[in-house]
Short mmCIF file of C-alpha atoms and ligand atoms in Angstrom, two decimals:
data_model
loop_
_atom_site.label_atom_id
_atom_site.label_comp_id
_atom_site.label_asym_id
_atom_site.label_seq_id
_atom_site.Cartn_x
_atom_site.Cartn_y
_atom_site.Cartn_z
CA UNK A 1 -0.15 -0.16 -0.43
CA UNK A 2 1.22 3.49 -0.45
CA UNK A 3 1.87 5.86 1.86
CA UNK A 4 2.87 9.70 1.70
CA UNK A 5 5.39 10.67 3.29
CA UNK A 6 8.31 14.18 3.62
CA UNK A 7 10.88 13.79 2.70
CA UNK A 8 13.75 16.08 4.39
CA UNK A 9 17.98 17.08 3.12
CA UNK A 10 19.19 17.84 6.28
CA UNK A 11 20.60 21.23 5.18
CA UNK A 12 20.15 23.62 8.03
CA UNK A 13 18.80 25.88 6.50
CA UNK A 14 15.23 28.35 8.25
CA UNK A 15 15.14 31.76 7.88
CA UNK A 16 12.77 34.88 6.49
CA UNK A 17 9.14 34.66 7.32
CA UNK A 18 5.82 33.06 7.82
CA UNK A 19 2.66 34.03 9.27
CA UNK A 20 1.40 31.59 10.79
CA UNK A 21 -2.58 30.49 10.19
CA UNK A 22 -5.21 30.55 13.02
CA UNK A 23 -5.10 28.76 16.13
CA UNK A 24 -6.48 25.12 15.13
CA UNK A 25 -7.39 24.10 19.46
CA UNK A 26 -9.55 27.56 18.96
CA UNK A 27 -10.98 27.62 15.08
CA UNK A 28 -12.50 23.99 16.57
CA UNK A 29 -14.18 25.52 19.51
CA UNK A 30 -15.64 28.38 17.82
CA UNK A 31 -17.09 26.23 14.74
CA UNK A 32 -18.99 23.90 18.29
CA UNK A 33 -19.70 27.63 19.47
CA UNK A 34 -22.35 28.35 16.03
CA UNK A 35 -24.74 25.44 17.26
CA UNK A 36 -25.58 28.01 19.51
CA UNK A 37 -26.01 31.14 17.82
CA UNK A 38 -29.40 29.28 15.34
CA UNK A 39 -28.88 30.91 11.72
CA UNK A 40 -25.19 31.41 10.06
CA UNK A 41 -22.39 32.62 11.95
CA UNK A 42 -19.30 33.17 10.34
CA UNK A 43 -15.66 31.87 11.52
CA UNK A 44 -12.91 33.64 9.80
CA UNK A 45 -8.54 32.84 10.42
CA UNK A 46 -9.95 28.85 10.43
CA UNK A 47 -7.64 26.56 9.10
CA UNK A 48 -6.71 24.34 6.61
CA UNK A 49 -6.47 21.33 8.31
CA UNK A 50 -7.96 17.68 8.41
CA UNK A 51 -8.96 18.17 12.60
CA UNK A 52 -11.41 20.76 11.57
CA UNK A 53 -12.79 19.19 7.94
CA UNK A 54 -14.02 17.01 10.71
CA UNK A 55 -15.55 19.20 13.07
CA UNK A 56 -16.99 20.16 9.86
CA UNK A 57 -17.99 17.26 9.84
CA UNK A 58 -19.67 16.31 13.49
CA UNK A 59 -21.68 20.37 12.29
CA UNK A 60 -22.34 18.92 8.81
CA UNK A 61 -23.84 15.58 10.71
CA UNK A 62 -25.84 17.05 12.36
CA UNK A 63 -27.69 18.87 10.36
CA UNK A 64 -25.75 22.12 9.89
CA UNK A 65 -24.66 23.40 6.74
CA UNK A 66 -21.33 23.91 6.62
CA UNK A 67 -19.58 26.64 4.07
CA UNK A 68 -15.53 27.16 3.58
CA UNK A 69 -13.74 29.36 1.52
CA UNK A 70 -10.36 28.96 1.94
CA UNK A 71 -10.32 30.36 5.27
CA UNK A 72 -13.82 31.58 6.02
CA UNK A 73 -16.56 29.00 7.83
CA UNK A 74 -20.37 30.26 7.31
CA UNK A 75 -21.94 28.03 9.72
CA UNK A 76 -25.52 27.30 9.33
CA UNK A 77 -27.45 26.63 12.63
CA UNK A 78 -31.02 27.22 12.19
CA UNK A 79 -31.51 23.48 11.17
CA UNK A 80 -29.72 21.62 13.28
CA UNK A 81 -31.84 18.18 14.68
CA UNK A 82 -29.84 15.78 15.87
CA UNK A 83 -27.76 15.26 18.38
CA UNK A 84 -26.13 12.79 17.93
CA UNK A 85 -22.50 12.53 17.04
CA UNK A 86 -20.99 9.32 15.75
CA UNK A 87 -18.45 6.78 16.41
CA UNK A 88 -17.15 7.40 13.00
CA UNK A 89 -16.28 11.48 13.99
CA UNK A 90 -15.50 11.17 17.46
CA UNK A 91 -13.33 8.40 17.06
CA UNK A 92 -11.38 10.39 14.83
CA UNK A 93 -10.84 13.30 16.54
CA UNK A 94 -11.65 13.38 20.38
CA UNK A 95 -11.98 17.14 20.69
CA UNK A 96 -15.30 16.64 18.96
CA UNK A 97 -16.70 16.25 22.50
CA UNK A 98 -16.42 19.80 22.11
CA UNK A 99 -19.81 19.91 20.74
CA UNK A 100 -21.07 18.61 24.14
CA UNK A 101 -21.43 21.40 26.18
CA UNK A 102 -23.11 23.67 22.96
CA UNK A 103 -25.47 20.07 22.01
CA UNK A 104 -27.04 20.54 25.63
CA UNK A 105 -27.12 24.06 26.31
CA UNK A 106 -29.43 24.56 23.02
CA UNK A 107 -30.81 21.30 23.78
CA UNK A 108 -31.09 20.44 26.80
CA UNK A 109 -29.91 17.81 26.22
CA UNK A 110 -27.19 15.63 23.45
CA UNK A 111 -25.66 12.13 22.86
CA UNK A 112 -22.43 12.10 22.06
CA UNK A 113 -19.74 9.12 21.01
CA UNK A 114 -17.10 8.12 24.10
CA UNK A 115 -14.19 9.04 23.05
CA UNK A 116 -12.02 6.26 23.23
CA UNK A 117 -8.16 6.33 25.11
CA UNK A 118 -5.57 8.11 22.63
CA UNK A 119 -1.87 8.04 22.41
CA UNK A 120 -1.54 10.59 24.70
CA UNK A 121 -1.59 9.75 28.08
CA UNK A 122 -5.76 8.08 28.86
CA UNK A 123 -7.51 12.59 28.66
CA UNK A 124 -10.82 10.67 30.36
CA UNK A 125 -13.77 13.02 30.22
CA UNK A 126 -14.88 12.69 34.37
CA UNK A 127 -13.62 16.64 34.14
CA UNK A 128 -16.29 16.72 31.80
CA UNK A 129 -19.32 15.11 33.68
CA UNK A 130 -18.67 16.28 37.23
CA UNK A 131 -19.12 19.76 36.10
CA UNK A 132 -22.30 19.58 33.89
CA UNK A 133 -23.46 18.24 36.48
CA UNK A 134 -23.97 20.46 39.30
CA UNK A 135 -25.78 21.98 35.71
CA UNK A 136 -28.91 19.59 36.05
CA UNK A 137 -27.14 17.71 32.76
CA UNK A 138 -28.07 14.29 34.44
CA UNK A 139 -25.91 11.26 32.00
CA UNK A 140 -26.24 7.74 30.82
CA UNK A 141 -23.60 5.33 28.83
CA UNK A 142 -25.55 3.59 26.74
CA UNK A 143 -23.67 1.07 24.00
CA UNK A 144 -20.72 3.24 23.41
CA UNK A 145 -23.11 6.25 23.59
CA UNK A 146 -23.38 9.24 26.24
CA UNK A 147 -26.62 10.21 26.74
CA UNK A 148 -27.10 13.74 28.86
CA UNK A 149 -30.44 15.39 29.89
CA UNK A 150 -31.28 18.60 31.63
CA UNK A 151 -35.30 17.23 32.89
CA UNK A 152 -35.49 20.70 35.21
CA UNK A 153 -33.66 22.76 32.01
CA UNK A 154 -30.26 23.66 33.11
CA UNK A 155 -29.41 26.14 35.75
CA UNK A 156 -26.12 27.87 37.31
CA UNK A 157 -23.89 26.22 39.49
CA UNK A 158 -20.59 26.48 41.50
CA UNK A 159 -18.34 24.44 39.62
CA UNK A 160 -14.69 24.28 41.18
CA UNK A 161 -12.61 21.68 38.74
CA UNK A 162 -9.87 19.25 40.00
CA UNK A 163 -7.73 20.48 36.96
CA UNK A 164 -7.96 23.55 35.42
CA UNK A 165 -8.97 21.36 32.09
CA UNK A 166 -8.56 22.98 28.44
CA UNK A 167 -12.07 20.77 27.42
CA UNK A 168 -13.76 20.93 30.42
CA UNK A 169 -13.71 23.90 30.43
CA UNK A 170 -14.57 24.99 27.90
CA UNK A 171 -17.68 22.28 27.16
CA UNK A 172 -19.24 23.25 30.57
CA UNK A 173 -19.08 27.53 29.05
CA UNK A 174 -20.67 26.61 26.23
CA UNK A 175 -23.30 24.29 28.27
CA UNK A 176 -23.88 27.29 31.38
CA UNK A 177 -24.83 30.30 29.07
CA UNK A 178 -27.51 29.28 28.74
CA UNK A 179 -28.50 28.17 31.69
CA UNK A 180 -30.75 30.08 34.81
CA UNK A 181 -28.53 32.00 37.03
CA UNK A 182 -25.39 32.70 37.25
CA UNK A 183 -22.62 30.13 36.76
CA UNK A 184 -18.27 30.79 38.23
CA UNK A 185 -16.48 27.69 36.79
CA UNK A 186 -13.42 28.46 38.84
CA UNK A 187 -10.15 26.94 38.64
CA UNK A 188 -10.58 27.50 35.30
CA UNK A 189 -8.40 27.32 32.33
CA UNK A 190 -6.67 30.13 31.57
CA UNK A 191 -5.20 29.60 28.26
CA UNK A 192 -5.54 32.18 24.34
CA UNK A 193 -7.86 29.94 23.36
CA UNK A 194 -10.22 30.02 26.45
CA UNK A 195 -10.65 34.46 25.82
CA UNK A 196 -10.83 33.65 22.01
CA UNK A 197 -13.65 31.55 23.39
CA UNK A 198 -15.27 33.25 25.61
CA UNK A 199 -14.92 36.43 23.49
CA UNK A 200 -17.48 35.44 20.72
CA UNK A 201 -20.35 33.14 22.49
CA UNK A 202 -20.33 37.24 24.55
CA UNK A 203 -20.63 38.99 20.57
CA UNK A 204 -23.66 36.02 20.82
CA UNK A 205 -24.90 37.73 23.13
CA UNK A 206 -23.90 35.53 26.34
CA UNK A 207 -22.52 37.50 29.78
CA UNK A 208 -18.86 36.19 30.44
CA UNK A 209 -16.84 37.53 32.87
CA UNK A 210 -12.95 36.40 33.45
CA UNK A 211 -12.39 34.63 30.92
CA UNK A 212 -8.77 34.77 31.15
CA UNK A 213 -8.11 34.39 34.57
CA UNK A 214 -8.81 31.26 37.21
CA UNK A 215 -12.44 32.42 38.22
CA UNK A 216 -15.01 32.72 34.68
CA UNK A 217 -18.96 33.97 36.34
CA UNK A 218 -21.81 33.31 33.57
CA UNK A 219 -25.04 35.16 33.72
CA UNK A 220 -27.38 32.54 31.82
CA UNK A 221 -29.51 33.83 29.07
CA UNK A 222 -32.36 32.94 27.18
CA UNK A 223 -31.39 30.67 24.03
CA UNK A 224 -33.99 33.06 21.93
CA UNK A 225 -31.75 36.43 22.90
CA UNK A 226 -28.35 34.15 21.55
CA UNK A 227 -27.10 35.28 18.18
CA UNK A 228 -24.97 34.83 14.68
CA UNK A 229 -21.41 36.38 14.93
CA UNK A 230 -18.59 36.95 12.84
CA UNK A 231 -15.17 36.11 13.96
CA UNK A 232 -11.98 35.80 13.88
CA UNK A 233 -10.36 33.31 15.03
CA UNK A 234 -6.63 34.31 17.37
CA UNK A 235 -3.58 33.17 16.04
CA UNK A 236 -1.83 29.66 16.65
CA UNK A 237 0.86 30.22 19.22
CA UNK A 238 1.89 26.38 19.09
CA UNK A 239 2.08 27.11 15.31
CA UNK A 240 4.10 30.25 15.88
CA UNK A 241 6.59 28.22 17.86
CA UNK A 242 7.07 25.27 15.85
CA UNK A 243 8.41 28.37 13.64
CA UNK A 244 10.14 29.64 16.49
CA UNK A 245 11.52 26.72 17.57
CA UNK A 246 13.04 26.16 14.12
CA UNK A 247 14.97 29.06 13.32
CA UNK A 248 16.26 28.97 17.71
CA UNK A 249 17.74 25.65 16.06
CA UNK A 250 18.52 26.66 12.70
CA UNK A 251 19.80 30.15 14.19
CA UNK A 252 17.46 32.03 12.24
CA UNK A 253 16.88 34.68 11.65
CA UNK A 254 12.95 33.83 11.25
CA UNK A 255 9.89 35.63 11.70
CA UNK A 256 6.85 34.50 12.77
CA UNK A 257 3.23 37.21 12.11
CA UNK A 258 -0.34 36.22 12.90
CA UNK A 259 0.42 36.00 16.41
CA UNK A 260 -0.08 37.80 19.96
CA UNK A 261 3.91 37.44 21.77
CA UNK A 262 1.73 38.08 25.37
CA UNK A 263 0.44 34.07 24.16
CA UNK A 264 3.91 33.28 24.08
CA UNK A 265 5.22 34.98 27.06
CA UNK A 266 7.30 31.45 28.75
CA UNK A 267 7.91 29.68 25.82
CA UNK A 268 10.20 32.73 24.70
CA UNK A 269 11.96 33.01 27.58
CA UNK A 270 13.02 29.76 27.45
CA UNK A 271 13.67 30.44 23.55
CA UNK A 272 16.11 33.55 26.22
CA UNK A 273 17.41 31.29 27.87
CA UNK A 274 19.37 28.22 26.13
CA UNK A 275 20.87 31.06 24.45
CA UNK A 276 18.93 32.54 21.75
CA UNK A 277 17.95 36.26 20.79
CA UNK A 278 14.36 36.78 20.48
CA UNK A 279 11.93 39.85 19.91
CA UNK A 280 8.02 40.91 19.93
CA UNK A 281 6.22 43.31 18.87
CA UNK A 282 2.49 44.08 17.79
CA UNK A 283 1.40 40.64 16.29
CA UNK A 284 4.85 39.19 15.32
CA UNK A 285 7.93 37.82 17.34
CA UNK A 286 11.29 36.83 16.12
CA UNK A 287 14.94 34.55 16.94
CA UNK A 288 18.41 35.21 16.26
CA UNK A 289 20.88 32.26 17.48
CA UNK A 290 25.09 33.03 16.88
CA UNK A 291 25.98 30.99 20.26
CA UNK A 292 26.02 27.95 21.16
CA UNK A 293 22.33 26.56 23.00
CA UNK A 294 22.03 26.70 26.71
CA UNK A 295 20.76 23.35 28.47
CA UNK A 296 17.48 24.55 30.16
CA UNK A 297 14.69 23.04 33.04
CA UNK A 298 11.31 23.26 31.13
CA UNK A 299 7.76 21.90 33.51
CA UNK A 300 4.62 21.67 31.10
CA UNK A 301 1.96 23.23 33.54
CA UNK A 302 -1.23 24.74 32.17
CA UNK A 303 -1.39 28.73 31.01
CA UNK A 304 1.04 30.04 31.62
CA UNK A 305 2.71 28.25 32.26
CA UNK A 306 4.94 26.25 29.31
CA UNK A 307 2.38 24.41 27.43
CA UNK A 308 2.32 21.02 26.31
CA UNK A 309 1.96 20.69 22.96
CA UNK A 310 5.91 22.66 22.28
CA UNK A 311 6.93 19.92 24.83
CA UNK A 312 8.57 17.64 21.88
CA UNK A 313 9.78 21.24 19.95
CA UNK A 314 11.77 21.69 22.69
CA UNK A 315 13.49 18.60 23.44
CA UNK A 316 14.76 18.67 20.14
CA UNK A 317 16.01 21.85 21.08
CA UNK A 318 17.89 19.85 24.42
CA UNK A 319 18.69 17.66 22.62
CA UNK A 320 20.89 20.08 20.37
CA UNK A 321 22.49 22.57 23.73
CA UNK A 322 25.92 22.18 24.79
CA UNK A 323 25.10 20.15 27.91
CA UNK A 324 22.11 18.49 29.82
CA UNK A 325 18.58 18.88 30.37
CA UNK A 326 15.20 18.40 31.73
CA UNK A 327 11.99 17.91 30.72
CA UNK A 328 9.22 17.10 33.38
CA UNK A 329 5.36 17.00 31.00
CA UNK A 330 2.67 17.11 33.87
CA UNK A 331 -0.26 17.49 31.70
CA UNK A 332 -0.15 14.53 29.73
CA UNK A 333 0.73 10.47 30.98
CA UNK A 334 2.78 9.28 27.98
CA UNK A 335 3.37 12.01 26.35
CA UNK A 336 7.42 10.74 25.77
CA UNK A 337 7.13 8.29 22.32
CA UNK A 338 8.33 11.20 20.68
CA UNK A 339 12.43 10.99 22.48
CA UNK A 340 12.35 7.54 20.81
CA UNK A 341 12.27 8.37 17.31
CA UNK A 342 14.36 11.52 18.15
CA UNK A 343 17.24 8.70 20.20
CA UNK A 344 17.02 7.18 16.19
CA UNK A 345 18.58 9.93 15.53
CA UNK A 346 21.18 9.99 17.45
CA UNK A 347 19.56 12.23 20.82
CA UNK A 348 20.42 11.31 23.62
CA UNK A 349 17.21 11.05 26.69
CA UNK A 350 16.62 8.79 29.02
CA UNK A 351 12.08 8.79 30.45
CA UNK A 352 12.18 8.38 34.03
CA UNK A 353 8.47 8.17 34.92
CA UNK A 354 7.35 12.43 33.10
CA UNK A 355 10.74 13.55 33.67
CA UNK A 356 12.77 13.23 30.32
CA UNK A 357 17.14 13.82 30.95
CA UNK A 358 18.29 14.95 28.01
CA UNK A 359 22.33 14.18 26.99
CA UNK A 360 22.76 16.98 24.58
CA UNK A 361 25.03 15.33 21.76
CA UNK A 362 26.84 17.47 18.96
CA UNK A 363 24.80 16.33 15.83
CA UNK A 364 21.86 14.36 14.44
CA UNK A 365 22.00 11.86 11.63
CA UNK A 366 18.94 11.14 9.29
CA UNK A 367 16.86 8.54 9.61
CA UNK A 368 13.15 6.84 8.35
CA UNK A 369 11.00 7.69 11.88
CA UNK A 370 7.37 8.19 12.39
CA UNK A 371 5.37 10.60 13.88
CA UNK A 372 3.79 9.96 17.00
CA UNK A 373 1.42 12.04 17.74
CA UNK A 374 0.34 15.72 16.23
CA UNK A 375 3.84 17.79 18.32
CA UNK A 376 6.09 14.96 18.10
CA UNK A 377 5.58 15.29 13.52
CA UNK A 378 6.66 18.92 14.04
CA UNK A 379 9.39 18.15 15.49
CA UNK A 380 10.66 15.74 13.71
CA UNK A 381 10.28 17.24 9.88
CA UNK A 382 12.48 19.97 11.90
CA UNK A 383 14.85 18.11 12.77
CA UNK A 384 15.56 16.67 9.63
CA UNK A 385 16.49 20.00 9.16
CA UNK A 386 18.84 19.94 11.36
CA UNK A 387 20.59 16.68 11.21
CA UNK A 388 23.42 15.40 8.59
CA UNK A 389 21.63 13.95 5.45
CA UNK A 390 18.12 12.35 4.75
CA UNK A 391 14.87 12.31 7.74
CA UNK A 392 12.64 10.31 5.97
CA UNK A 393 8.69 11.23 8.62
CA UNK A 394 6.09 8.66 8.02
CA UNK A 395 2.29 9.05 9.67
CA UNK A 396 2.12 12.25 8.26
CA UNK A 397 -1.25 12.51 8.81
CA UNK A 398 -0.53 13.85 12.03
CA UNK A 399 0.13 16.25 11.14
CA UNK A 400 -1.93 16.86 8.52
CA UNK A 401 -4.38 16.99 11.30
CA UNK A 402 -3.02 20.94 12.77
CA UNK A 403 -0.10 22.08 10.56
CA UNK A 404 -1.74 23.93 7.67
CA UNK A 405 0.39 23.53 5.10
CA UNK A 406 3.77 22.89 6.54
CA UNK A 407 5.71 21.31 3.32
CA UNK A 408 5.03 25.45 2.10
CA UNK A 409 5.57 26.83 4.69
CA UNK A 410 9.27 25.17 6.06
CA UNK A 411 10.28 25.39 1.62
CA UNK A 412 9.77 29.27 1.80
CA UNK A 413 11.74 29.68 4.00
CA UNK A 414 14.06 27.78 2.64
CA UNK A 415 14.44 25.01 3.87
CA UNK A 416 14.32 21.11 1.24
CA UNK A 417 11.75 19.42 2.10
CA UNK A 418 9.65 17.34 0.39
CA UNK A 419 5.83 15.79 -0.04
CA UNK A 420 6.74 12.24 -2.38
CA UNK A 421 4.56 8.87 -2.00
CA UNK A 422 6.69 5.88 -1.54
C1 UD1 B 1 -6.78 21.38 24.94
C2 UD1 B 1 -5.79 20.70 23.83
C3 UD1 B 1 -4.57 19.98 23.54
C4 UD1 B 1 -3.41 20.53 24.97
C5 UD1 B 1 -3.79 20.60 26.01
C6 UD1 B 1 -3.91 20.91 26.95
C7 UD1 B 1 -7.80 20.87 21.66
C8 UD1 B 1 -8.53 20.04 21.17
N1 UD1 B 1 -6.26 20.28 22.19
O1 UD1 B 1 -6.50 19.57 25.55
O2 UD1 B 1 -3.59 20.37 22.36
O3 UD1 B 1 -2.03 19.78 25.12
O4 UD1 B 1 -5.58 21.12 26.24
O5 UD1 B 1 -3.01 22.98 26.69
O6 UD1 B 1 -7.74 21.82 22.42
N2 UD1 B 1 -7.87 14.99 32.30
C9 UD1 B 1 -9.26 14.68 33.16
N3 UD1 B 1 -10.18 14.42 33.25
C10 UD1 B 1 -11.73 15.36 31.87
C11 UD1 B 1 -10.45 16.36 31.61
C12 UD1 B 1 -9.26 15.89 31.65
O7 UD1 B 1 -8.21 13.60 33.53
O8 UD1 B 1 -12.23 15.29 32.49
C13 UD1 B 1 -7.03 14.92 32.91
C14 UD1 B 1 -6.64 14.87 30.96
O9 UD1 B 1 -6.29 12.96 30.49
C15 UD1 B 1 -5.05 15.23 30.82
C16 UD1 B 1 -5.05 16.27 31.19
O10 UD1 B 1 -6.17 16.64 32.37
O11 UD1 B 1 -4.48 14.87 31.17
C17 UD1 B 1 -5.07 18.26 30.64
O12 UD1 B 1 -6.80 17.80 29.84
P1 UD1 B 1 -6.98 19.04 28.90
O13 UD1 B 1 -6.68 20.31 29.46
O14 UD1 B 1 -8.45 18.86 29.21
O15 UD1 B 1 -6.93 19.09 27.02
P2 UD1 B 1 -7.97 18.54 26.64
O16 UD1 B 1 -8.98 19.52 26.44
O17 UD1 B 1 -8.16 17.73 26.14
#
């Protein structure tokens, strides 16, 4: 059977300017939120990636009309009459579970296939369910489907999350906008994508304050007070961070635009600590390096801590630093599969529990490698750019899930990288 792979020649070149796409993790939820608007909403700056295709398919299955024109997606949800999301779609993309909140907000019920485990840990949804139960939702599991019902209607409540889960915060927000009374989400996730979602919901007529802080207050409004809107997705901080790591690896200079630098404070701090010159301005960040890479200590944490979605990319940087680094993964179990692939290219990494001990090496060698997940895939292509010789990256469907035209963008920065069917 033929397979498409990415072939990378290790030229060590990545320089110039690139505009990042809209944030995958925002756009997915903004599209789900259109369910609450009951009319034609338009989401702009939506990345052209396969995860978005799955979400538009989910909306179509629910009965919405979805029209895509480049980076703009128009979703008419007025004729949505179904509240069931099938297994084929949820199994393709776990984030399909983010229609649970808006379906409950609109219909007071939902039937969503249970997401299975995935390659980066157990990824449970217990916090989504416990939070929604506080709002009056009852859950049953029936033949692999999660059935949600709010027999008495939704009511506001005080909800304390045991961990600031991004997905649980979003599902709660989208259900609570139509609940009767006031909901307070404490220990809420503070990611920029949460702020983007709160902004869009407010544009639709919701009354949310505190988005981006650990305590979000939602004053419920009747469903018929919500209306469609036109909303622009924020830039993708993880895509930006990935290109910046590329610039740090090669020396750059490399500039990313279309991104608010405040989204990446911790990652930029680490780049500077590792010996890079980083500059920022309104909507842009640049990186450059002339000296050697210095080792680092990184702990992934909920925002504003260091993002787990940049852990693999920074492990690659650490692998080429002069000295020993320690990387601790606190958000997901099982997110170190990338290390084994990088070791096949000559890196020296030992994993102990949720710590990775990285001993810097002078160079990496090109090798056949496999993307173990989306971010690992992105990092392996970068590794190929600075490795000696040729690297073949397999399983690139993971990369296509979240990086728009990765090969095209890297090529425009001077990398020698192409997609090949083998
Ligand atoms: C989102 C992002 C993902 C990012 C992650 C953390 C999307 C589509 N994905 O994922 O790219 O890496 O945030 O920034 O936006 N957990 C539970 N029970 C729950 C919910 C979560 O135990 O009910 C655990 C998870 O297993 C994980 C941790 O909490 O270990 C963080 O998960 P969460 O913040 O919910 O991440 P996602 O929303 O799945």
